[in-house]
Every structure is written in C-alpha cells, then in structure tokens.
Coordinates of C-alpha atoms in Angstrom, one line a residue:
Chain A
X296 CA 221.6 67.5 -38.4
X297 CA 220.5 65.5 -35.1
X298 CA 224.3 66.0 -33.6
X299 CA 224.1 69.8 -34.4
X300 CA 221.0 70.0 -32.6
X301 CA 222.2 68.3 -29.7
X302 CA 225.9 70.0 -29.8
X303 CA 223.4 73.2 -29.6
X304 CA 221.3 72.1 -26.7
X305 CA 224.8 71.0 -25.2
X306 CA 225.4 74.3 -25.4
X307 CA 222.4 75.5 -23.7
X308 CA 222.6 72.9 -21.0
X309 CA 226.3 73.5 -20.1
X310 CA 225.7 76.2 -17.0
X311 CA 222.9 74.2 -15.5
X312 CA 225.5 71.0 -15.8
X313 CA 228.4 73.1 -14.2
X314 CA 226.2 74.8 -11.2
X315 CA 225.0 70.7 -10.2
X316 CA 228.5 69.7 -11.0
X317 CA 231.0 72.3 -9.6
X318 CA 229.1 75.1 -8.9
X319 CA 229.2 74.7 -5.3
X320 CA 231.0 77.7 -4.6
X321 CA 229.0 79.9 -7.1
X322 CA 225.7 78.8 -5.5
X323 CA 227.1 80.0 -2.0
X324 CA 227.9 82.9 -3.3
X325 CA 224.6 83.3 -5.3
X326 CA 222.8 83.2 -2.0
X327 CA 225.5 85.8 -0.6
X328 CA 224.9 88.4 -3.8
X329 CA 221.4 88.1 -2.9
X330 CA 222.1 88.9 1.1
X331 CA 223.7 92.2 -0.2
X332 CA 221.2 93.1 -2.2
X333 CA 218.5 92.5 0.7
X334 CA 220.4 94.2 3.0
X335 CA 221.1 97.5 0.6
X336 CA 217.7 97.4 -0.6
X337 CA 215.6 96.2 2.3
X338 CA 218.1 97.4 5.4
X339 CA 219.7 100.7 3.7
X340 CA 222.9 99.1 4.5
X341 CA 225.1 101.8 2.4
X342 CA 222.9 101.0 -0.4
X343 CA 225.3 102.6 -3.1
X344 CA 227.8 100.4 -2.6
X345 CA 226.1 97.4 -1.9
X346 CA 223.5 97.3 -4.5
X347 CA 226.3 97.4 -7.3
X348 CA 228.7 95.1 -5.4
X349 CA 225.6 92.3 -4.9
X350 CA 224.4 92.8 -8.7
X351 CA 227.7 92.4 -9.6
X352 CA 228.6 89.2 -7.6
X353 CA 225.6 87.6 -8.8
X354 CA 226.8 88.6 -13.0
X355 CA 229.7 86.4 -11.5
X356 CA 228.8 83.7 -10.0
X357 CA 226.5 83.1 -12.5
X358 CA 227.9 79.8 -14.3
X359 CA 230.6 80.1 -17.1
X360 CA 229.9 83.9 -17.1
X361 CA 233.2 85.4 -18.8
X362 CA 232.5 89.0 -17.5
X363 CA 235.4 88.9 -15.4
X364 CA 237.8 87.5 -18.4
X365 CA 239.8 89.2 -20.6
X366 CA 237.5 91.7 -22.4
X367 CA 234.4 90.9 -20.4
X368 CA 232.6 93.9 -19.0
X369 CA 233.3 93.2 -15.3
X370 CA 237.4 93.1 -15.8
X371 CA 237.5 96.0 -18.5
X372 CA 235.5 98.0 -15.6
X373 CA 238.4 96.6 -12.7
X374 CA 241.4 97.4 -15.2
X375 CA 240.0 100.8 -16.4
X376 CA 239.7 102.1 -12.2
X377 CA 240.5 99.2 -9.8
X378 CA 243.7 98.0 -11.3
X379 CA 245.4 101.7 -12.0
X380 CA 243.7 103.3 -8.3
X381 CA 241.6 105.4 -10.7
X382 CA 238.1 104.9 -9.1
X383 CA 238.9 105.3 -5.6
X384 CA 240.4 108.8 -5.9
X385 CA 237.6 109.6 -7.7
X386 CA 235.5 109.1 -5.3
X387 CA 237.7 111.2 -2.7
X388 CA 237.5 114.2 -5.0
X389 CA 233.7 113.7 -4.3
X390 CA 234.7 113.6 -0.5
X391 CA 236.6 116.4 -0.6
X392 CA 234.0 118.2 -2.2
X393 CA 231.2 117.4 0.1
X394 CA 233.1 117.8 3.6
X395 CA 232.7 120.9 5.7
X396 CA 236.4 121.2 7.5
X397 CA 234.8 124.2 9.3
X398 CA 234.7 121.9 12.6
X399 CA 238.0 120.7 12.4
X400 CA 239.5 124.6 11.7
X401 CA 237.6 125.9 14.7
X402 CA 239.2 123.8 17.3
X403 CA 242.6 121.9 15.5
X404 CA 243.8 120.4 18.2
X405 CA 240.8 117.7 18.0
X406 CA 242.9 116.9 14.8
X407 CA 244.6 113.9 17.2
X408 CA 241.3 112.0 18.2
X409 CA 241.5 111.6 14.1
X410 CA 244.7 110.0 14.8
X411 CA 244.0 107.9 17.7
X412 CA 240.9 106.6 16.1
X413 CA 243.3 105.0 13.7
X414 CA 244.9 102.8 16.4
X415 CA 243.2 99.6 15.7
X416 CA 244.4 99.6 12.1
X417 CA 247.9 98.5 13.7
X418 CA 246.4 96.4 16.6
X419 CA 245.2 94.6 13.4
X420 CA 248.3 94.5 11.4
X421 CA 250.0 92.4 14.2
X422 CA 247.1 90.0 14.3
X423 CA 247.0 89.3 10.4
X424 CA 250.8 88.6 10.9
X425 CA 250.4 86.6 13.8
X426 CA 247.4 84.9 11.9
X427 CA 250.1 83.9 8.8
X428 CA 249.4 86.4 6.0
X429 CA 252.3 88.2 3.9
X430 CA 253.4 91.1 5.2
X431 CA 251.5 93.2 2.4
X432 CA 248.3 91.7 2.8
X433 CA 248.3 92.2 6.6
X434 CA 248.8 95.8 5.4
X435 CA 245.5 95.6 3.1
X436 CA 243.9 94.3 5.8
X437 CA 244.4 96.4 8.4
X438 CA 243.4 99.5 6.1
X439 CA 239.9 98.3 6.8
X440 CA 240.2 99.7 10.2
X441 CA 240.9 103.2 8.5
X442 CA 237.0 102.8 8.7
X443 CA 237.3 104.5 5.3
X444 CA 235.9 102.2 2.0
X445 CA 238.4 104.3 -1.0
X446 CA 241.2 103.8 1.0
X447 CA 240.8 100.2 1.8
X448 CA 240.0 99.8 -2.0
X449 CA 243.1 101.7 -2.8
X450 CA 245.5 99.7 -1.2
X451 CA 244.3 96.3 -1.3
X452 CA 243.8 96.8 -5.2
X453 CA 247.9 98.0 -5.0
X454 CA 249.1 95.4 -2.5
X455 CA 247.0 92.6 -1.9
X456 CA 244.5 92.6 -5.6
X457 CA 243.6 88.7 -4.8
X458 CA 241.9 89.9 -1.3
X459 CA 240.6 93.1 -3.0
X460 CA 236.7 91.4 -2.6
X461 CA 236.8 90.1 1.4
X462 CA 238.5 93.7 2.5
X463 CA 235.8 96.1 0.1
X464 CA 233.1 93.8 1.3
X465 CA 234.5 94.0 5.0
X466 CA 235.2 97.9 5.2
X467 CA 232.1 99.1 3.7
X468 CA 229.9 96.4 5.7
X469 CA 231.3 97.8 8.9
X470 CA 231.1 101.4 8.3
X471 CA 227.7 100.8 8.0
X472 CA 227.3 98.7 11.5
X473 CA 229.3 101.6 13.3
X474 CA 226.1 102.7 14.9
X475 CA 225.7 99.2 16.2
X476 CA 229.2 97.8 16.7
X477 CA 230.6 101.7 18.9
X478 CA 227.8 102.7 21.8
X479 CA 228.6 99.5 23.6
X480 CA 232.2 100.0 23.3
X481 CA 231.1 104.0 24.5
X482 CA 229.6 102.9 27.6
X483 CA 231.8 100.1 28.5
X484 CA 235.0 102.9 29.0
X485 CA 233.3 105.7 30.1
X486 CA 231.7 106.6 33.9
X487 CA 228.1 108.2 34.1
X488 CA 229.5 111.8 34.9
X489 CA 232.2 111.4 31.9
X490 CA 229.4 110.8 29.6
X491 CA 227.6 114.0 30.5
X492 CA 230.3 116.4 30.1
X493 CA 228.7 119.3 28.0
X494 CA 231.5 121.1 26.2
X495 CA 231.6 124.8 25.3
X496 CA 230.2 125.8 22.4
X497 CA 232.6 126.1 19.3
X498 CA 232.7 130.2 18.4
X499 CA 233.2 131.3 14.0
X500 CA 237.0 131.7 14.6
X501 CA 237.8 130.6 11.3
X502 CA 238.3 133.4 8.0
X503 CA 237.5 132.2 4.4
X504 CA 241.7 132.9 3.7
X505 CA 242.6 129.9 5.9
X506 CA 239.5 127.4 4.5
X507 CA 241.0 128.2 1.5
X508 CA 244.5 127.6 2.4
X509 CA 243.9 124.6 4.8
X510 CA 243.7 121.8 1.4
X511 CA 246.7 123.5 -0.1
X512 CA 248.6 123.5 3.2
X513 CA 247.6 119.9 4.2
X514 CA 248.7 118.4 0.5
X515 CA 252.2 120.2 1.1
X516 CA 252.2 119.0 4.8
X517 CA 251.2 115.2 4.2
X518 CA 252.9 115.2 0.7
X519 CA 255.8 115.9 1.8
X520 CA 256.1 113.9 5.0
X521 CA 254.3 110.6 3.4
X522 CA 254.7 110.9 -0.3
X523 CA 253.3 107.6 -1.1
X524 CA 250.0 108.6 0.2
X525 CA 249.5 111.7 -2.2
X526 CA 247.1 110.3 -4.8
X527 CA 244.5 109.5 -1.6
X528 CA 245.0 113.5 0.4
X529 CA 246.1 115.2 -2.7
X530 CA 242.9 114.2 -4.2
X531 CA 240.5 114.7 -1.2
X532 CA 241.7 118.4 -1.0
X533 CA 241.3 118.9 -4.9
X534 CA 238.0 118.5 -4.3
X535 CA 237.5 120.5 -0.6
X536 CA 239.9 123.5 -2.7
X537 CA 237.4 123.4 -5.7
X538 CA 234.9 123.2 -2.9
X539 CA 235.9 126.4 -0.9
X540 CA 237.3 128.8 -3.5
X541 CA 233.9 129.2 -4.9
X542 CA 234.3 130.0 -8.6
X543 CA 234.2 126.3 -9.7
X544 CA 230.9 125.4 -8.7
X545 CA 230.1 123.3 -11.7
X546 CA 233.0 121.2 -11.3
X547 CA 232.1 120.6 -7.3
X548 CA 229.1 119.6 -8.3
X549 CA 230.0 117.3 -11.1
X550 CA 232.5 116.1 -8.8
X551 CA 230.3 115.5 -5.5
X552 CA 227.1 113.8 -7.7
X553 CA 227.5 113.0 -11.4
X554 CA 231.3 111.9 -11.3
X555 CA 231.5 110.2 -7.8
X556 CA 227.9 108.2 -9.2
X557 CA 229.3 107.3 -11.7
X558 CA 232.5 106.1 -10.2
X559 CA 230.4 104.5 -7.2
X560 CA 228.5 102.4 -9.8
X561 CA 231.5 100.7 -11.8
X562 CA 233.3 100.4 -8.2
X563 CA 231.3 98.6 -6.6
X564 CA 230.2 96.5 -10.0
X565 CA 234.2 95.8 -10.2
X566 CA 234.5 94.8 -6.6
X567 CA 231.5 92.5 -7.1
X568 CA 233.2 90.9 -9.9
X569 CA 235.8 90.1 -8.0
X570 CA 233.6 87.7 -5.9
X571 CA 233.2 84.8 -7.7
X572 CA 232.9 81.7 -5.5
X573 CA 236.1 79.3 -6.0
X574 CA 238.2 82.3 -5.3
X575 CA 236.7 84.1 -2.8
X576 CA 235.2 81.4 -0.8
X577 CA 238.3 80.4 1.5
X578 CA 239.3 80.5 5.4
X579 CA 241.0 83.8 4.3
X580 CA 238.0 85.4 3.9
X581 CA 236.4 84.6 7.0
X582 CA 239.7 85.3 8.5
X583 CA 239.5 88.9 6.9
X584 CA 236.3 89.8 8.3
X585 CA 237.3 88.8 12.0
X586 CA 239.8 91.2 11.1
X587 CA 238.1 94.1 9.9
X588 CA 235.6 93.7 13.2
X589 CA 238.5 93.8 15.8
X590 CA 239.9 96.6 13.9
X591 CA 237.1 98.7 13.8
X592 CA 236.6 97.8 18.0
X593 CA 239.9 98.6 18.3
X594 CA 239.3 102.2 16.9
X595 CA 236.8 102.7 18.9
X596 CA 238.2 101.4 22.1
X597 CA 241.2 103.6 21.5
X598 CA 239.8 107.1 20.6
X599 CA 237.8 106.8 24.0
X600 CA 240.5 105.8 25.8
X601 CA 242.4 109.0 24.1
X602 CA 239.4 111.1 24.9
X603 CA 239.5 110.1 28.8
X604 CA 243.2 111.2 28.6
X605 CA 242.4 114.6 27.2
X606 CA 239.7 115.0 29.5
X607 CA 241.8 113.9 32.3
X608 CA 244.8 116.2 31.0
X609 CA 241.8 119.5 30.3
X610 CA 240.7 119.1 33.9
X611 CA 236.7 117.6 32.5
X612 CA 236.4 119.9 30.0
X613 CA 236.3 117.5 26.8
X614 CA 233.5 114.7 26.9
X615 CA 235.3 111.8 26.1
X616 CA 232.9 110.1 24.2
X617 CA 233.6 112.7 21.3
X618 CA 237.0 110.1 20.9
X619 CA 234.4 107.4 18.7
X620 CA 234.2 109.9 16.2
X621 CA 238.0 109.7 15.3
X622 CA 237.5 106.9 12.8
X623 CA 236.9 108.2 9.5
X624 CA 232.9 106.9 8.7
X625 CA 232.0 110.3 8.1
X626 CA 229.4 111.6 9.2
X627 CA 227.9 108.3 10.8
X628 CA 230.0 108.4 13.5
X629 CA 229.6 112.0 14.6
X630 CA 225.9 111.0 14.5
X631 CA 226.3 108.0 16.9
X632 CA 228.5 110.0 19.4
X633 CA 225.8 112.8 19.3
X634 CA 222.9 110.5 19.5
X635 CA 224.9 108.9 22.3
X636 CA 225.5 111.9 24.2
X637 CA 222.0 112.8 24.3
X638 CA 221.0 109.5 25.8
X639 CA 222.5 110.4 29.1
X640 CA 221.8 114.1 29.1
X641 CA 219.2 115.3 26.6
X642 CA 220.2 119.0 26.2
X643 CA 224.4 117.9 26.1
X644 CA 224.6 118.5 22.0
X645 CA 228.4 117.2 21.1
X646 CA 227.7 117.3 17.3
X647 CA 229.9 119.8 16.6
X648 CA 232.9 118.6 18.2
X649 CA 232.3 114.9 17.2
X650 CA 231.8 116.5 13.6
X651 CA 235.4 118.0 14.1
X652 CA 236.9 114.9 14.9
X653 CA 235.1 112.8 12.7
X654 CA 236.7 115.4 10.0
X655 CA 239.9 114.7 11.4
X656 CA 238.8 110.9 11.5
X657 CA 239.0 111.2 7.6
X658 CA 242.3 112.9 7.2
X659 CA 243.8 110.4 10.0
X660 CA 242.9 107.4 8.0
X661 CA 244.2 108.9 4.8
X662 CA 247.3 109.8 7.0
X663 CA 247.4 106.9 8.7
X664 CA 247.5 104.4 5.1
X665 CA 250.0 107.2 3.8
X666 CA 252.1 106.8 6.6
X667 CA 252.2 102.8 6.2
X668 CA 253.1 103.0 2.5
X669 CA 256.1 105.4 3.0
X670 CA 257.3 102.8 5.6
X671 CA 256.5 100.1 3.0
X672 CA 258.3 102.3 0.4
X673 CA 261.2 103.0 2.6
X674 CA 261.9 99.1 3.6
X675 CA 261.8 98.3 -0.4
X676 CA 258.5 95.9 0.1
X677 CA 256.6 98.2 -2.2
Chain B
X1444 CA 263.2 91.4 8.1
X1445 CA 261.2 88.9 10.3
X1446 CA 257.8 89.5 10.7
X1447 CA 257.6 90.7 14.5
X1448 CA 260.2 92.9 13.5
X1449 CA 257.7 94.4 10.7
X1450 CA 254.7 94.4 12.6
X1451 CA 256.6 97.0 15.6
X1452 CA 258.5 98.9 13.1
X1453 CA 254.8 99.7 10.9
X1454 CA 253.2 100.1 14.7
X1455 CA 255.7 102.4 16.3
X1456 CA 256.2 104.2 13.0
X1457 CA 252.9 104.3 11.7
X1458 CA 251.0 105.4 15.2
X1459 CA 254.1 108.1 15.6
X1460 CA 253.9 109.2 12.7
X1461 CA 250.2 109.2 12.4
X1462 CA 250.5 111.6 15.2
X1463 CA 252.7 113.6 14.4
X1464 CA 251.4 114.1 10.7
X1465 CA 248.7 115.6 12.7
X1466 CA 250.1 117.5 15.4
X1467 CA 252.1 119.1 12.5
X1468 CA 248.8 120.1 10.9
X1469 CA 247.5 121.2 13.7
X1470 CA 249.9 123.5 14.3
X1471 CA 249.6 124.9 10.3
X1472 CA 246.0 125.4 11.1
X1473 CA 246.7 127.5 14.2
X1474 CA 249.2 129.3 12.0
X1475 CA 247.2 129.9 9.4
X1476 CA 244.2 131.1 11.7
X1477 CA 246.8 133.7 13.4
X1478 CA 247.6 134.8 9.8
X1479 CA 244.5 135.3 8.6
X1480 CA 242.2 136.5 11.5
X1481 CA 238.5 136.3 11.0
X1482 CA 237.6 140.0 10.6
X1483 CA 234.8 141.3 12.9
X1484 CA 231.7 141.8 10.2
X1485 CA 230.6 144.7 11.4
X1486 CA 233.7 146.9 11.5
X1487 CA 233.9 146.3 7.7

C-alpha cells in the first residue's frame, strides 16, 4: 500500500523533477511563450497569431506534456493542416476574399514594385547558404522575406518542417515591426524633394468584367508559368473570385471570418507546438531570425531603390517612397508609406498607389515562392 | 550542383522570373481593361 502511494506521488512529482532536472530548455522557452503572449496581448503585436502561437508554446514546454506526440491534440492539429499545406491556403482563401485589387487594376504597371519588394528574399537565400544550411532550408528561410506569414508556413512545413517554429515565429514577428524596421530604410535612400512628390490621382478606369476576370486570368497566368506555386495563388483568387462575382456572399463571408478564425486558431496553436525548448532552442534559430531581419531590409531597401528608378525613368512623376509598399504585409505597409509621405508634406496622400503596390506586394510574394519551387521542381530537389 | 551554383541559378531565375510573372500580368490586366472598358454611367 505505502509503495503504491509513493509510486502515485512519483507520479505526481515527475514534471517538477524533469523542469529542475532537464528542463532547461522548456523553462527558456516558458519565459519566451509568455513574451508572445505579452506582446499580442499587451503590445497588439498581430495578436491573432501570436496569442495562439504563445498559448500553444507554453502547452509544450510544459514538462512531459505529450500534446505534440502521436495522438496528442497539438500534432493531430499540425498533421490535420500543417503537415498536408491545408491551413495556410485556408487562410489565403480569407485573403483573397478580403483584398480590394481595385488599386492594383487601376494603374497595373505598379504590378513590378510587388516584384521588386521581393528582392531581399534572394539576398537572403545566398546568406543562409553562405551561413551553411541545406539548400532547402535556405529556401524556407528566405520565404520569410516574402513578408507574407501563409507562405512562409507553406513552404517551410513542405521543405524545411524541423525549422517550421523559428521561420512562422520570424515572418509574422516582422510583419508586425514593418512600421518600425521600413521609415528609416525610407529616409535613408530617398532626397527631401523625392519624398514630396505628390502623384496624380488614380481615376475608376476599371469595369466590373475585368475584376471579375483578373483572379481567373492571374490563376491561368501564374499556373501555368510556376505550377508548383498553384495551391498558394489558385487559392488566393478563389477567394477574391467568390469575392467579386457577388452571388456567393455567404461563402465570402464564411471564408474571410468564421473559416480563416478558425484556421488562424489551430495555426498558430500547431506552430506553437512546434516550439518546445530542446528542439527549437539552437544557433539555427537565432541564425533564422538574423535572417528574416536582413530579408525584410532588403525588401525594403530594394523596392525604394526600384521606385527611384521609375521616378528617374517617369521624369518625377512616381514618389519613390511608394516602392516600401511592394512587400506583401498588406495593408501595414501601405499605411507606413502613407503615414510616411505625410510627414514631409501633409496634404501629399500616396495611399492609393502604395495600396496598389502593396496589392501587388501580395501577388509578388506568392509569385516569387512559386517561382522558387518550380526552379526547385525543375533541378529534381523537390 | 554546388551551392554557389544554386544560390545564382534560384537568384537570376527567381528575380527574372518574378519579374516577368508580373510584367506578363500586367500586360493581361491592360488587356483585359481594353476589352472590357468601363462604360460611362450616365450614357446607360
């Protein structure tokens, strides 16, 4: 009877033993579940995702938890939408359903700042390779310069699943310091006059016919010149086509709040339980989110520069500042370059354009990791 | 392949054809805006 007894207080005593024994690592990563959650709660940092992502860290770090083993609650959640891509494109038909393309239609050309802004996700590439890691997980990595959390999600969980935690944690933290990490970046490559360029004023050019073609025409386009990429823009403009042709209105709705709430919850949940100390605390990590920073710099740095070359090339006519919003954190960094552009001339409004090429932003990242996985695909690495 | 050799062949690619993805779409649009004019509200 007394061995029982003590077998069951064994029993009870065992996580406090393992935390004091080996649960360095889990109590690290205790105190970092608990920075997330101050900083979603308390700061607004992209609350959605980091709320779920902390609570879900902590449920793993918690000693000899077995949520994240076969059948616990955590890995059913990562096989059922991580594992199979499932959650991400969820969340895209969301995206899709929510954007506005109106911008973007009205002036296409401003399609390229959405490629530009995509530069530093290469500029990254070569410094993961040059820093040692596989040639698939410098691809994961540099998607977190896509500036764009599902894709990142999508193909680390494809390519690189053991570094799935460092890049989600990485994109999403960034996208939310994009107001802080670009206007320095703004005003470092741009002169006084270049910053108070007022641009004309988009007119309605665009008919209902082509909003309504535009998702079926850019599937076809990208599809077809980047097939490995279709899950990410076929499902994006799935949810802009339900969006625009107007007589699915329940399922836009589902798809913009109850589905992509849903979906956001058990995301980021799943990506929390892939944090559990031993395995995520390593130089990779830290290495990871050096990574994501420069790439997100580098994104910036090169949509201004591309911006001073189309104002250059238009004779002054386009501000470049508008360049910043060619990464895809939609619609924060439209906001920034507006709020920017009012700081040096308080009636210069750029909203609209930045909107345009912060739309772009979003189809040049999807593009963009398309475009790498059809390389991948065509070398036989994926 | 040798990992330089990777890292300029996913660069030149990926940035071309990022660009080009784009251009291409661009284009489309323009097409499809020539197409399908916005007609003038008050004439209908």
């Amino acid at each position: 009877m007394t061995d029982s007894i003590l077998t069951g207080l064994n029993g009870l005593s065992s996580g406090i033993v393992y935390l004091f024994t080996q649960g360095g690592p889990n109590v690290i990563m205790l105190a970092i579940a608990a920075a997330l959650l101050y900083l979603g709660v308390k700061k607004n940092v992209e609350p959605l995702l980091l709320v779920p992502i902390g609570f879900g860290c902590l449920l793993v770090n918690i000693p000899l938890s077995d949520l994240m083993d076969q059948g616990g609650f955590l890995r059913t959640l990562y096989d059922s939408g991580i594992a199979n891509e499932l959650f991400p494109l969820l969340i895209f038909v969301g995206i899709g359903a929510m954007t506005d393309f109106a911008p973007l239609l009205e002036n296409p050309r401003i399609l390229l700042f959405g490629a530009a802004g995509q530069v530093g996700i290469f500029v990254t590439l070569l410094l993961a390779l040059a820093l040692g890691f596989s040639q698939l997980d410098a691809v994961a990595i540099a998607v977190i310069g896509a500036c764009d959390g599902p894709t990142a999600i999508y193909v680390a969980s494809q390519y690189a699943p053991q570094l799935l935690g460092p890049i989600s944690v990485a994109a999403y933290s960034y996208m939310a310091l994009v107001p802080i990490i670009q206007p320095p970046i703004m005003k470092a490559l741009t002169t006084p006059a270049e910053r108070v360029i007022r641009m004309k004023s988009l007119k309605r050019s665009v008919s209902p016919q082509t909003k309504l073609l535009f998702p079926i025409v850019v599937t076809l386009v990208t599809g077809l010149l980047a097939p490995k990429g279709l899950p990410l823009i076929g499902t994006i403009m799935l949810g802009n086509f339900m969006r625009e042709c107007g007589v699915v209105a329940r399922l836009t709705k589902a798809s913009e709040n109850e589905i992509a709430n849903i979906v956001t919850l058990f995301l980021g949940l799943a990506i929390g339980g892939t944090m559990e100390g031993h395995a995520f605390l390593k130089p990779t990590t830290l290495a990871i989110f050096g990574l994501g920073f420069i790439a997100i710099c580098m994104d910036t740095v090169a949509g201004v520069v591309f911006g001073k070359i189309v104002c250059w090339m238009t004779g002054g006519k386009v501000n470049p500042l508008i360049g910043a919003a060619g990464i895809s954190a939609y619609p924060m960094a439209a906001r920034v370059v507006q709020t920017q552009g009012l700081r040096y001339d308080k009636k210069n409004h750029l909203l609209m354009h930045a909107a345009g090429a912060n739309t772009g932003g979003q189809i040049g990242s999807v593009v963009a990791a398309a475009v790498m996985l059809s390389v991948l695909k065509g070398m036989g690495l994926i | 392949m040798d990992k330089w050799a990777f890292g300029l062949t996913m660069t030149i690619v990926g940035v071309g054809g990022t660009f080009l993805t784009l251009w291409v779409l661009s284009l489309v649009i323009d097409l499809l805006k020539k197409l399908f004019p916005l007609k003038d509200e008050k004439a209908e």
